[in-house]
Amino acid sequence: MAQTYARIIGTGSALPERVLSNADLEKFVDTSDEWIRTRTGIRQRHIAAEGQTTGDLALQAAQRALEAAGVKASELDMIVLGTTTPDIIFPSTACLVQNRLGANGCAAFDVNAACSGFVYALGVANSFIRSGQSKKVLVIGAETLTRMIDWNERETCVLFGDGAGAVVLEASSEPGIYATCLHADGGYKELLWNPVGVSAGFRDEPNHGVRIKMAGREVFKVAVKTLDSLVEQTLQAGGMEASQLDWLIPHQANLRIIEATAKRLNMSMEQVIVTVDQHANTSSGSVPLALDYAVRSGKVQRGQNLLLEAFGGGFTWASALLRY
Ligand code: ACO
């Protein structure tokens, strides 16, 4: 029997209007443009307006992806949304977006895998399509991470931004996603987390609040090592050599982490999509934002081989190898 693949047939993205540059940050954080740029590659980030939610950005990205795909919302049979900053605790942000799109009735759920959320969601959607259970799936990665930043903590506040990206996947006899790899190790939870919760209790200590906590240097080391083995594993799973890759579309957290992965793959930085300078780390939004930028700028062309990867809190790490 012929294989069924999940193919990307449209991409879209959305960014809040407000841009906060490193120079803007210097005015209220004890930091410098030079420190941020040399350590991370970040020059600016977009910040959600008051009242603008993850769902608002997800909706915009989804509408653009549907338009690019030429697919009506009513044709979707599933929406999977990666986020760690849902609009509300429930219903899921996927359900909120489904209703606003007018796709009522199809399956809709969120995936929380921190920064790996979109690639996890892509892996889930791919499995549904490959098994024949779904034909058209909308996959979104959307975040408003700056909602849980403490602007007094310079170690973390300079790193993050808000944004969303989306793809429409369709069942096809043409490749398609060749392989996805999803992993997690909850033993690392305290290196990168937001320890406030529902069941564990909303904390009431002064100055605690809903804040990201991160041991930056340790995260950096584990991320580089883990991504090295992840990309090897993904190529093996997809039966491909690194030399056959056209583009690396990595999670946009830190330029130095991205460069290390490119080096491991023997790829020049000309073959790597970099948006961390413009967007900073948008968590689940980062990979689909970079992909949409790559498609709309004409860099990524039909028939090219792409390797997508992400690493985030959990720790979680995930990848997808595909022909665009
Ligand atoms: N501005 C100026 N100085 C700062 C800032 C800042 N914003 N933040 C920290 N510093 C200071 C520190 O206090 C420290 O000062 P000290 O030497 O006097 O003690 C100094 O800068 C050096 O800090 P380091 O921790 O050595 O800096 P490092 O080179 O490791 O860079 C960074 C820090 C950028 C956080 C890096 O470790 C990193 O990117 N880690 C990965 C974390 C990450 O990307 N997390 C996102 C989520 S996970 C993911 O998506 C991969």
PDB file of C-alpha atoms and ligand atoms in Angstrom, residues 30-32 35 39-40 115 154-155 158-160 192 214 216-217 219-220 223 251 253-254 256-257 281 311, ligand 1:
ATOM      1  CA  ASP A  30      20.702  46.812  34.240  1.00  0.00           C
ATOM      2  CA  THR A  31      21.985  45.415  30.950  1.00  0.00           C
ATOM      3  CA  SER A  32      23.528  46.490  27.642  1.00  0.00           C
ATOM      4  CA  TRP A  35      25.965  42.002  26.468  1.00  0.00           C
ATOM      5  CA  ARG A  39      25.734  36.308  24.530  1.00  0.00           C
ATOM      6  CA  THR A  40      22.528  35.542  22.606  1.00  0.00           C
ATOM      7  CA  CYS A 115       9.733  25.648  23.882  1.00  0.00           C
ATOM      8  CA  ARG A 154      18.111  40.580  33.918  1.00  0.00           C
ATOM      9  CA  GLU A 155      19.291  36.982  33.503  1.00  0.00           C
ATOM     10  CA  VAL A 158      16.269  39.991  28.002  1.00  0.00           C
ATOM     11  CA  LEU A 159      15.789  36.582  26.368  1.00  0.00           C
ATOM     12  CA  PHE A 160      12.094  36.326  25.560  1.00  0.00           C
ATOM     13  CA  LEU A 192      14.040  25.926  33.530  1.00  0.00           C
ATOM     14  CA  MET A 214      16.227  29.507  34.689  1.00  0.00           C
ATOM     15  CA  GLY A 216      21.027  29.761  32.031  1.00  0.00           C
ATOM     16  CA  ARG A 217      24.515  28.305  31.872  1.00  0.00           C
ATOM     17  CA  VAL A 219      20.457  24.980  30.239  1.00  0.00           C
ATOM     18  CA  PHE A 220      22.935  26.070  27.582  1.00  0.00           C
ATOM     19  CA  ALA A 223      20.786  22.049  25.147  1.00  0.00           C
ATOM     20  CA  HIS A 251      14.462  26.812  17.898  1.00  0.00           C
ATOM     21  CA  ALA A 253      16.758  30.768  21.775  1.00  0.00           C
ATOM     22  CA  ASN A 254      20.399  31.640  21.408  1.00  0.00           C
ATOM     23  CA  ARG A 256      25.470  30.301  19.959  1.00  0.00           C
ATOM     24  CA  ILE A 257      23.322  27.184  20.489  1.00  0.00           C
ATOM     25  CA  ASN A 281      12.943  33.400  22.189  1.00  0.00           C
ATOM     26  CA  PHE A 311      14.640  22.320  23.117  1.00  0.00           C
TER      27      PHE A 311
HETATM   28  N1  ACO B   1      22.922  41.983  31.153  1.00  0.00           N
HETATM   29  C1  ACO B   1      24.171  42.157  31.636  1.00  0.00           C
HETATM   30  N2  ACO B   1      24.790  41.238  32.408  1.00  0.00           N
HETATM   31  C2  ACO B   1      24.110  40.107  32.693  1.00  0.00           C
HETATM   32  C3  ACO B   1      22.806  39.873  32.203  1.00  0.00           C
HETATM   33  C4  ACO B   1      22.218  40.878  31.422  1.00  0.00           C
HETATM   34  N3  ACO B   1      20.983  40.749  30.911  1.00  0.00           N
HETATM   35  N4  ACO B   1      22.413  38.670  32.649  1.00  0.00           N
HETATM   36  C5  ACO B   1      23.423  38.150  33.380  1.00  0.00           C
HETATM   37  N5  ACO B   1      24.464  39.013  33.408  1.00  0.00           N
HETATM   38  C6  ACO B   1      25.736  38.866  34.053  1.00  0.00           C
HETATM   39  C7  ACO B   1      25.743  37.828  35.132  1.00  0.00           C
HETATM   40  O1  ACO B   1      25.306  38.396  36.341  1.00  0.00           O
HETATM   41  C8  ACO B   1      27.200  37.397  35.180  1.00  0.00           C
HETATM   42  O2  ACO B   1      27.892  38.361  35.930  1.00  0.00           O
HETATM   43  P1  ACO B   1      29.130  37.922  36.886  1.00  0.00           P
HETATM   44  O3  ACO B   1      30.105  37.267  35.983  1.00  0.00           O
HETATM   45  O4  ACO B   1      29.588  39.237  37.440  1.00  0.00           O
HETATM   46  O5  ACO B   1      28.533  36.993  37.884  1.00  0.00           O
HETATM   47  C9  ACO B   1      27.679  37.559  33.740  1.00  0.00           C
HETATM   48  O6  ACO B   1      26.662  38.363  33.082  1.00  0.00           O
HETATM   49  C10 ACO B   1      27.929  36.284  32.965  1.00  0.00           C
HETATM   50  O7  ACO B   1      26.829  35.420  33.052  1.00  0.00           O
HETATM   51  P2  ACO B   1      26.947  33.988  32.383  1.00  0.00           P
HETATM   52  O8  ACO B   1      25.893  33.138  33.005  1.00  0.00           O
HETATM   53  O9  ACO B   1      28.318  33.517  32.398  1.00  0.00           O
HETATM   54  O10 ACO B   1      26.577  34.296  30.859  1.00  0.00           O
HETATM   55  P3  ACO B   1      26.476  33.249  29.715  1.00  0.00           P
HETATM   56  O11 ACO B   1      27.572  33.476  28.757  1.00  0.00           O
HETATM   57  O12 ACO B   1      26.247  31.852  30.192  1.00  0.00           O
HETATM   58  O13 ACO B   1      25.109  33.712  29.013  1.00  0.00           O
HETATM   59  C11 ACO B   1      22.776  33.143  28.870  1.00  0.00           C
HETATM   60  C12 ACO B   1      23.904  33.681  29.743  1.00  0.00           C
HETATM   61  C13 ACO B   1      22.589  34.079  27.691  1.00  0.00           C
HETATM   62  C14 ACO B   1      21.497  33.064  29.677  1.00  0.00           C
HETATM   63  C15 ACO B   1      23.186  31.766  28.341  1.00  0.00           C
HETATM   64  O14 ACO B   1      23.619  30.948  29.389  1.00  0.00           O
HETATM   65  C16 ACO B   1      22.057  31.083  27.618  1.00  0.00           C
HETATM   66  O15 ACO B   1      21.619  31.505  26.565  1.00  0.00           O
HETATM   67  N6  ACO B   1      21.590  29.940  28.113  1.00  0.00           N
HETATM   68  C17 ACO B   1      20.522  29.204  27.487  1.00  0.00           C
HETATM   69  C18 ACO B   1      19.283  29.612  28.098  1.00  0.00           C
HETATM   70  C19 ACO B   1      18.155  29.718  27.139  1.00  0.00           C
HETATM   71  O16 ACO B   1      18.310  29.959  25.973  1.00  0.00           O
HETATM   72  N7  ACO B   1      17.007  29.555  27.700  1.00  0.00           N
HETATM   73  C20 ACO B   1      15.819  29.700  26.973  1.00  0.00           C
HETATM   74  C21 ACO B   1      14.926  28.569  27.109  1.00  0.00           C
HETATM   75  S1  ACO B   1      15.677  27.050  26.810  1.00  0.00           S
HETATM   76  C22 ACO B   1      15.904  27.094  25.259  1.00  0.00           C
HETATM   77  O17 ACO B   1      15.048  27.606  24.621  1.00  0.00           O
HETATM   78  C23 ACO B   1      17.159  26.533  24.775  1.00  0.00           C
END
